[in-house]
PDB file of C-alpha atoms in Angstrom:
ATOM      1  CA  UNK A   1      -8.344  -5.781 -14.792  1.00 53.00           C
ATOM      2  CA  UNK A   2      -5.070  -5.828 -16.266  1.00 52.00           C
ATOM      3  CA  UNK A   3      -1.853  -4.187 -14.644  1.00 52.00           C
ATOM      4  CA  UNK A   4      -1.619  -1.169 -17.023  1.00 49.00           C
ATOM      5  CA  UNK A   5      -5.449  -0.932 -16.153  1.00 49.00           C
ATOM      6  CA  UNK A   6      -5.069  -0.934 -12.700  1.00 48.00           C
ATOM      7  CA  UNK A   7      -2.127   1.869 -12.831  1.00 44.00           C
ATOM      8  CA  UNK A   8      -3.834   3.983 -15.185  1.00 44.00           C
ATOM      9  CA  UNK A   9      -6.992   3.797 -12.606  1.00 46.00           C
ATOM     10  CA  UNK A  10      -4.497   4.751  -9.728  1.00 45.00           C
ATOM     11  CA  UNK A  11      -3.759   8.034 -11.612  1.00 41.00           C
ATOM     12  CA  UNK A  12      -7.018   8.813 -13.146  1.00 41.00           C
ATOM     13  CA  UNK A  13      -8.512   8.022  -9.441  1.00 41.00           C
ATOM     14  CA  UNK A  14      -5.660  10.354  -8.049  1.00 42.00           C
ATOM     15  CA  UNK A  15      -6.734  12.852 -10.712  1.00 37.00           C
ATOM     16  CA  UNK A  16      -9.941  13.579 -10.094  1.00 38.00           C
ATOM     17  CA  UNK A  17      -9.112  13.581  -5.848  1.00 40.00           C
ATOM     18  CA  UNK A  18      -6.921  16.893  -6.221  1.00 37.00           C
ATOM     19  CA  UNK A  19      -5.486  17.802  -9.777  1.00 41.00           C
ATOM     20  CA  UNK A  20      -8.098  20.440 -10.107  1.00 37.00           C
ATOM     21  CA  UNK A  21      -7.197  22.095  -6.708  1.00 41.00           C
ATOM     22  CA  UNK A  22      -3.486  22.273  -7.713  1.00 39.00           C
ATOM     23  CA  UNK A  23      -4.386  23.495 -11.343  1.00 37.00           C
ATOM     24  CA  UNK A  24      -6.343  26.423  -9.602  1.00 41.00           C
ATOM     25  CA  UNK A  25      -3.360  27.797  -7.585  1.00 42.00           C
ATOM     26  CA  UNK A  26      -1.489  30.834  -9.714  1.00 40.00           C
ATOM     27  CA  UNK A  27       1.454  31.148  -7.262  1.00 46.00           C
ATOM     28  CA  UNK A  28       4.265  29.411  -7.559  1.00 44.00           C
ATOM     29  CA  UNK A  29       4.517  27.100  -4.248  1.00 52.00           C
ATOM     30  CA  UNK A  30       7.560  27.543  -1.826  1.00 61.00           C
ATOM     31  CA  UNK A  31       8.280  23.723  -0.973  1.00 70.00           C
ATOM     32  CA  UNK A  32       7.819  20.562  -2.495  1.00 89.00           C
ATOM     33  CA  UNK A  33       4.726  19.327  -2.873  1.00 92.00           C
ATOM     34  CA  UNK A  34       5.627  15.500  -3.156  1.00 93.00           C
ATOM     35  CA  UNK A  35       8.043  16.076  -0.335  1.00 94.00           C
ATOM     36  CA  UNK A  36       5.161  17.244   2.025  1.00 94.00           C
ATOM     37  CA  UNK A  37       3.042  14.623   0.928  1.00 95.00           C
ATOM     38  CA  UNK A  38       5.267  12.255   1.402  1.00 95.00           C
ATOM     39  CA  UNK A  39       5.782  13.628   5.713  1.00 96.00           C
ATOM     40  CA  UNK A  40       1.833  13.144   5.990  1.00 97.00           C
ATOM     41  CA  UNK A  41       2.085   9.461   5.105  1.00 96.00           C
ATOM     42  CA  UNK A  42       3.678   8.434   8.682  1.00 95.00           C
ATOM     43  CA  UNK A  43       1.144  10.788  10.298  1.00 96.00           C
ATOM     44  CA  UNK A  44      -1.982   9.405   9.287  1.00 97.00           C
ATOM     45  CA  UNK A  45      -0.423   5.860   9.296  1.00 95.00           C
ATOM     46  CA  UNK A  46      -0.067   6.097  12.504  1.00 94.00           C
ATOM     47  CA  UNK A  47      -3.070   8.356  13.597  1.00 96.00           C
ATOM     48  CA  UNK A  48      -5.556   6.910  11.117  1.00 96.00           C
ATOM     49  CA  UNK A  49      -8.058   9.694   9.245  1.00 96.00           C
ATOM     50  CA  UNK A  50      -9.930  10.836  12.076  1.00 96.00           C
ATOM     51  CA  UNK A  51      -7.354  10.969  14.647  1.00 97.00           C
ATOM     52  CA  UNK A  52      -5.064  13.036  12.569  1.00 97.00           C
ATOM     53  CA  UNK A  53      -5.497  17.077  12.962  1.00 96.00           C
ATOM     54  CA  UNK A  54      -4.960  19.297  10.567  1.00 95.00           C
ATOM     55  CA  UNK A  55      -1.919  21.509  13.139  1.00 96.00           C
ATOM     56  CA  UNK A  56      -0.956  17.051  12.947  1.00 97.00           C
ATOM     57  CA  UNK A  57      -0.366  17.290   9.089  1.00 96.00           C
ATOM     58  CA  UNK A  58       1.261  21.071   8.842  1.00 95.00           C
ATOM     59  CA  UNK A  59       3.347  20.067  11.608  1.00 95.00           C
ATOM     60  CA  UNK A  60       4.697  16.854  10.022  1.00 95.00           C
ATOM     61  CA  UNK A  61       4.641  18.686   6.539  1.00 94.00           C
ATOM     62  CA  UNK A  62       6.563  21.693   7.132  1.00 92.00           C
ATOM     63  CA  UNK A  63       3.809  23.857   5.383  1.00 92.00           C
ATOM     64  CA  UNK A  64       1.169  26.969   6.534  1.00 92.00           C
ATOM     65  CA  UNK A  65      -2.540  25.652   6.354  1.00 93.00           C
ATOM     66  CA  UNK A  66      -3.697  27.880   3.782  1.00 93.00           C
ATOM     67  CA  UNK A  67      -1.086  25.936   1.472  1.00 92.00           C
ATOM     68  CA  UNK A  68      -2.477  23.138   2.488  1.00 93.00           C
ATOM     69  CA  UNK A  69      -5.756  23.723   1.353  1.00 93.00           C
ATOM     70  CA  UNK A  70      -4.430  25.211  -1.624  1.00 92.00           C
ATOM     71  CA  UNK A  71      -2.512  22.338  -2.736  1.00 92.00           C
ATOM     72  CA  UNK A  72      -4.531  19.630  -1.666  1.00 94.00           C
ATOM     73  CA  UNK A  73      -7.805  20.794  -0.936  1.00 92.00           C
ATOM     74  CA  UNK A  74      -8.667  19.385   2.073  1.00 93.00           C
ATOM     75  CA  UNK A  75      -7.737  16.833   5.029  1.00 95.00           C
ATOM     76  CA  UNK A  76      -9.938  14.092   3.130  1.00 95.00           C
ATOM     77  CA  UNK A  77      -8.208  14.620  -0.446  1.00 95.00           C
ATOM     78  CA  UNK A  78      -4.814  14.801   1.211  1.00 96.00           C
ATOM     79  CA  UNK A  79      -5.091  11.590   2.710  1.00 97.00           C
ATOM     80  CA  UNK A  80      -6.323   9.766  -0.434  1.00 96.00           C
ATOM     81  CA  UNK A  81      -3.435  11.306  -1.968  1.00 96.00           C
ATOM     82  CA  UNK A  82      -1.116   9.773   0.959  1.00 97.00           C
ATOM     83  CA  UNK A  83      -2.828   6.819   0.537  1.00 97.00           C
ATOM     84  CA  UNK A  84      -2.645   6.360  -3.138  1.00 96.00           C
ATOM     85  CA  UNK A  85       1.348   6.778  -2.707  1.00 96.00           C
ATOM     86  CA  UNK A  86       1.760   4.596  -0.090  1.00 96.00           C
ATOM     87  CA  UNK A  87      -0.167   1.673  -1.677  1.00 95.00           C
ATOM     88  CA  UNK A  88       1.884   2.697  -4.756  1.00 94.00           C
ATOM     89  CA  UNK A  89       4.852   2.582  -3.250  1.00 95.00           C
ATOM     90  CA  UNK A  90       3.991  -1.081  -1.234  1.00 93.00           C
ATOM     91  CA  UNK A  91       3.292  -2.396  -4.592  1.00 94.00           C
ATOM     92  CA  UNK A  92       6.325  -1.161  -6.661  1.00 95.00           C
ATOM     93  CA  UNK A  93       8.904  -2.323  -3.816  1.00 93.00           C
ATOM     94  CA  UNK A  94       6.745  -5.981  -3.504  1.00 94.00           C
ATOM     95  CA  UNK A  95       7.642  -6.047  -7.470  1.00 94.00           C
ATOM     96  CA  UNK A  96      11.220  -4.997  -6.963  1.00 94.00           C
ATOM     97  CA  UNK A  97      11.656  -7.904  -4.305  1.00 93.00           C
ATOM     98  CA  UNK A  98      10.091 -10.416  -6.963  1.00 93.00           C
ATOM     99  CA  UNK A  99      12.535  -9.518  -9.735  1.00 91.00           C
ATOM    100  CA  UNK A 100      15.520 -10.052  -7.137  1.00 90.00           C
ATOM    101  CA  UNK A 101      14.939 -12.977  -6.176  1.00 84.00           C
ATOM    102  CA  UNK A 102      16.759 -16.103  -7.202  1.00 91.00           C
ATOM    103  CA  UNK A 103      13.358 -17.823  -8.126  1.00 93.00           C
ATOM    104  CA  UNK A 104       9.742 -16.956  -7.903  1.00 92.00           C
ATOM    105  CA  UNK A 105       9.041 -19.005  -4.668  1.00 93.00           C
ATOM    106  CA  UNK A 106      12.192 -18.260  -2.834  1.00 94.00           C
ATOM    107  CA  UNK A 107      11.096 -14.167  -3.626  1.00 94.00           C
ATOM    108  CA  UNK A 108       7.608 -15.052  -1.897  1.00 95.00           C
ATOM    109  CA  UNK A 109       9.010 -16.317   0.786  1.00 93.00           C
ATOM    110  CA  UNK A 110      11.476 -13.575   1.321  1.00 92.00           C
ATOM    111  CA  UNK A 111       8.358 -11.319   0.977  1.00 93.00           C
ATOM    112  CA  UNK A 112       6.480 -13.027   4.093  1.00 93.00           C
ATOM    113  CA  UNK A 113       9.634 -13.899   6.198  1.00 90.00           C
ATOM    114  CA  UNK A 114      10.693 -10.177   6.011  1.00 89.00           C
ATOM    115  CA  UNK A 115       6.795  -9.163   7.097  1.00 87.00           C
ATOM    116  CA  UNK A 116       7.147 -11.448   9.855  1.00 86.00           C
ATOM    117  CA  UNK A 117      10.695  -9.884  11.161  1.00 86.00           C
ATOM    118  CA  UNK A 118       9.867  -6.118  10.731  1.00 80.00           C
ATOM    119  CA  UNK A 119      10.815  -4.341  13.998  1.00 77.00           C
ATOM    120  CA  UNK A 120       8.781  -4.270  16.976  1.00 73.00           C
ATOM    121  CA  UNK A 121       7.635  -0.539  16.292  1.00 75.00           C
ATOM    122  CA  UNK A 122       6.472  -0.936  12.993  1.00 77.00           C
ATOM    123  CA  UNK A 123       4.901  -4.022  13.462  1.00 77.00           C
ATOM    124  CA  UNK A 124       2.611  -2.289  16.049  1.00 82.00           C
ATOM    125  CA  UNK A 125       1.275   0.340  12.871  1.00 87.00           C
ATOM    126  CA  UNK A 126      -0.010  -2.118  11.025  1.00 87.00           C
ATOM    127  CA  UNK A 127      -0.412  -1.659   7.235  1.00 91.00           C
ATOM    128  CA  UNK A 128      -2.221   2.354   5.970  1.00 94.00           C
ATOM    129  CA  UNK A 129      -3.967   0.325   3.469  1.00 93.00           C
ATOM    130  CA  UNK A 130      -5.441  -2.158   5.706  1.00 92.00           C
ATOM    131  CA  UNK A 131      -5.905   0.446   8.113  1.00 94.00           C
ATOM    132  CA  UNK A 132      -7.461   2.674   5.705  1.00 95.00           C
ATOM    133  CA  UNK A 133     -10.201  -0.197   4.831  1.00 93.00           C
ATOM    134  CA  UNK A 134     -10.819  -0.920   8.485  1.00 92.00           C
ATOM    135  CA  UNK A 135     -11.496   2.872   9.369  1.00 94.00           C
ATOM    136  CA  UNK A 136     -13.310   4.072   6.421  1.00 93.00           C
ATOM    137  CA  UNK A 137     -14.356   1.961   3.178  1.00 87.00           C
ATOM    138  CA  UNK A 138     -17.644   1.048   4.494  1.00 89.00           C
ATOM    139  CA  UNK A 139     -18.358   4.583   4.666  1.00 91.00           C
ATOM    140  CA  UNK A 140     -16.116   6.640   1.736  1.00 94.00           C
ATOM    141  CA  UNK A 141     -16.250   4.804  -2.088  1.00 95.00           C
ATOM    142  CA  UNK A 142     -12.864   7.150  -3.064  1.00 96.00           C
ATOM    143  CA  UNK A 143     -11.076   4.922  -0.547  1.00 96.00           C
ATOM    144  CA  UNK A 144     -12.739   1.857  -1.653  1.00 95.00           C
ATOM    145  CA  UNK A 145     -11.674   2.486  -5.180  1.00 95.00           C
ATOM    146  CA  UNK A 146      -8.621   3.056  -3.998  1.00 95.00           C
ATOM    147  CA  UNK A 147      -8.153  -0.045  -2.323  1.00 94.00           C
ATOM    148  CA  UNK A 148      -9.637  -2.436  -5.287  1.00 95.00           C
ATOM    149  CA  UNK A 149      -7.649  -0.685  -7.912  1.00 95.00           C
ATOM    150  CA  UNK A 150      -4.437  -1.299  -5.695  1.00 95.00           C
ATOM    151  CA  UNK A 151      -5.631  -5.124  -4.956  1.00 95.00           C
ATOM    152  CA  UNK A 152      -5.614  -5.702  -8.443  1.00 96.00           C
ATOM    153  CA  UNK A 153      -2.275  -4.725  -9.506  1.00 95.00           C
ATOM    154  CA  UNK A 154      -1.185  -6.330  -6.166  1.00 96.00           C
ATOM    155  CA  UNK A 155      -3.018  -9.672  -7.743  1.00 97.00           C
ATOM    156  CA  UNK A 156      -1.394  -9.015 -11.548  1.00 96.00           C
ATOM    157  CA  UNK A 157       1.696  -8.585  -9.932  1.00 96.00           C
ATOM    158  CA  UNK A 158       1.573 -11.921  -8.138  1.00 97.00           C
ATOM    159  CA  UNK A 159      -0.066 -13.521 -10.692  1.00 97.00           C
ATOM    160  CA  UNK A 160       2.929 -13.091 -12.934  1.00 96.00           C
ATOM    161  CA  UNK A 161       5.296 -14.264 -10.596  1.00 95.00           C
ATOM    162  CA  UNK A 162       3.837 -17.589  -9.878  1.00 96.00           C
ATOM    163  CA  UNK A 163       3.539 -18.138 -13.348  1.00 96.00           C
ATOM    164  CA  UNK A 164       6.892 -17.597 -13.905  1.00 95.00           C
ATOM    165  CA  UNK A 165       7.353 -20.030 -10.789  1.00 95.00           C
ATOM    166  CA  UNK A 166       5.677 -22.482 -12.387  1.00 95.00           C
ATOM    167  CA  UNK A 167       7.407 -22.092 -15.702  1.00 95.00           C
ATOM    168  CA  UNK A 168      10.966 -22.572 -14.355  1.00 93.00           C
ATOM    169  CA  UNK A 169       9.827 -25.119 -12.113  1.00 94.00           C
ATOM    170  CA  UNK A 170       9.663 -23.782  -7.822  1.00 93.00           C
ATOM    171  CA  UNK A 171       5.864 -23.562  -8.335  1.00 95.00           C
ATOM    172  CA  UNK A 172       3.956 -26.693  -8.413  1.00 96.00           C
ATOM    173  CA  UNK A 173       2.406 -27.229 -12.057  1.00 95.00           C
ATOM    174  CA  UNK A 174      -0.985 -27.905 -10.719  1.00 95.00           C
ATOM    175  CA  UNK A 175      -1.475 -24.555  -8.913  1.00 95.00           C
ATOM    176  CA  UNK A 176      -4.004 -21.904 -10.320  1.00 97.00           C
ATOM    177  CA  UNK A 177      -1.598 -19.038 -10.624  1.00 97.00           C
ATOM    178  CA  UNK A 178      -4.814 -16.252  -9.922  1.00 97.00           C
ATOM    179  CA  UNK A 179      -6.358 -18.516  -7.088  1.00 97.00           C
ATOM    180  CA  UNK A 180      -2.783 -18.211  -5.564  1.00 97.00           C
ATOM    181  CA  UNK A 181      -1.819 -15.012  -6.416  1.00 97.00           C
ATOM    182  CA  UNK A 182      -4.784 -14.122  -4.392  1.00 97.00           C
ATOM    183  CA  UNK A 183      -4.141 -16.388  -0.984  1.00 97.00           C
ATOM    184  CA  UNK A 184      -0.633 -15.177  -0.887  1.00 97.00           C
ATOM    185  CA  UNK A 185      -2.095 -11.428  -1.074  1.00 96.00           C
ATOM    186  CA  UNK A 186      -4.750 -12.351   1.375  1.00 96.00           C
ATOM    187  CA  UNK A 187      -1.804 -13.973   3.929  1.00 96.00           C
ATOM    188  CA  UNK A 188      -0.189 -10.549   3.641  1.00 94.00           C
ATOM    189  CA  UNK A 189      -2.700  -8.533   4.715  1.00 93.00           C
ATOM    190  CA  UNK A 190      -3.332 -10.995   7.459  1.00 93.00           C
ATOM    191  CA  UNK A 191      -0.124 -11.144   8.538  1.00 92.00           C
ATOM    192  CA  UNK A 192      -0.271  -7.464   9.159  1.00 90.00           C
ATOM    193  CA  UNK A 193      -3.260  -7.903  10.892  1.00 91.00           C
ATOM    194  CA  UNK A 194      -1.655 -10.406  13.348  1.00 90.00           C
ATOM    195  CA  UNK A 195       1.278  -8.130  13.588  1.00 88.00           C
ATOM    196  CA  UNK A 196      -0.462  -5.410  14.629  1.00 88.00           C
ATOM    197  CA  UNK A 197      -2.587  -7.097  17.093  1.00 88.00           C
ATOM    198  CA  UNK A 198       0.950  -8.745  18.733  1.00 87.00           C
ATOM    199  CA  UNK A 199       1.305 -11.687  17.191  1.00 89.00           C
ATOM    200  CA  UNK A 200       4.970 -13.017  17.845  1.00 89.00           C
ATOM    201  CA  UNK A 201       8.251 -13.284  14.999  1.00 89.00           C
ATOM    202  CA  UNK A 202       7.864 -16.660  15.842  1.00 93.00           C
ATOM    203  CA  UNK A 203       4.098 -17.220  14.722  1.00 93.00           C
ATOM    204  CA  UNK A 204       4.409 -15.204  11.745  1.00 92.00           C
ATOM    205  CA  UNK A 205       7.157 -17.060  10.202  1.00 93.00           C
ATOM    206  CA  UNK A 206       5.456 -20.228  10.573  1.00 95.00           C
ATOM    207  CA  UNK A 207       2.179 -18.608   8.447  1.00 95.00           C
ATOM    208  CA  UNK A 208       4.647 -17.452   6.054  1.00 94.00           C
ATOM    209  CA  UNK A 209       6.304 -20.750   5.818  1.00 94.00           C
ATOM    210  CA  UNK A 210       2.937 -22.496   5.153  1.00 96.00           C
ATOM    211  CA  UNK A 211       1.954 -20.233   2.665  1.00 96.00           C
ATOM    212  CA  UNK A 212       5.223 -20.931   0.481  1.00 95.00           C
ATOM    213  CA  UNK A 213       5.122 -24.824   1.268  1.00 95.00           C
ATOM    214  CA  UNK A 214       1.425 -24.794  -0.388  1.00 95.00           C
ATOM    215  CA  UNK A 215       2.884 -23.531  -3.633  1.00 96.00           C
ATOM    216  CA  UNK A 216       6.002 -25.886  -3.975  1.00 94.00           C
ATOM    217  CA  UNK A 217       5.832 -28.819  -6.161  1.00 92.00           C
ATOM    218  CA  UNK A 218       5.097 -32.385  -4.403  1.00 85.00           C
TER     219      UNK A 218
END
């Protein structure tokens, strides 16, 4: 799947989750519906799906329950909206941080060292996405979807920059760029993993540093 692919999936995926409960509201809404959105993310982040109430989510949103429901549809579509814009968001600021840095590899790196020295708090959370899979994509294909569409752009997006590595030299020439693309996606999601589970500043910055030594040239 290529990356316009994958992001036309997100929003075709997002779409069909809660367009047509939004198109079917006459009123004109009295608060911002990206806004409230946007206050459920931490809440079921941090609660999961099933631990998060609905008097949770108006709470944190700032908005009645029957607005709820009339924006979103339900507690389900709400948090594969959440979810969609969080993964979004993860992916667009991981593409950001590849563009900045000074070369492909040293981005990586930056990447996985700054995983590895988020604060203690955050660290405890854990990743929504990886959350998300853990909790419910045995169970609920909209979230698996979710997650594969998001994996691939994640993939594309790395992909691309370890080509790029490998052009201007920082990569080793011998590395398959999609075989890579795909450990170095699989160390960050195992990275959160560890994090969440405890694992120390000190252990995660030496599974980021093997991860970028793999890719350097020898």
């Amino acid at each position: 799947m290529s990356r316009e692919e994958a992001v036309a999936s997100l929003f075709v995926l997002d779409s069909s989750v809660y367009n047509a409960h939004t198109l079917r509201v006459a009123r004109p809404k009295e608060f911002d519906r990206e806004e409230a959105l946007r206050r459920a993310i931490p809440i079921f982040w941090e609660k999961g799906f099933a631990g998060t109430s609905t008097d949770d989510l108006v709470g944190a949103m700032g908005i009645g329950r029957q607005s709820l429901y009339d924006t979103f549809g339900d507690k389900r579509r709400l948090f594969l909206a959440a979810l969609r814009t969080y993964n979004t968001d993860g992916i667009t600021a991981l593409s950001r941080k590849l563009r900045a840095g000074p070369t492909a590899l040293a981005a990586i790196e930056r990447i996985l060292v700054d995983l590895a020295e988020v604060r203690e708090k955050a660290r405890s959370l854990g990743c929504m996405g990886v959350n998300a899979i853990c909790e419910m994509a045995r169970e609920d294909a909209d979230v698996r979807a979710l997650t594969e569409t998001s994996a691939a752009l994640l993939e594309a997006t790395l992909t691309d920059a370890i080509e790029d590595g490998k052009a201007k030299g920082d990569v080793s020439p011998t590395v398959d760029s999609r075989a890579a693309a795909r450990f170095i996606a699989a160390t960050l999601s195992g990275m959160k993993v560890q994090a969440k589970g405890g694992a120390s500043t000190e252990v995660l910055r030496d599974v980021a540093a093997f991860a970028v030594d793999s890719l350097r040239p020898r």
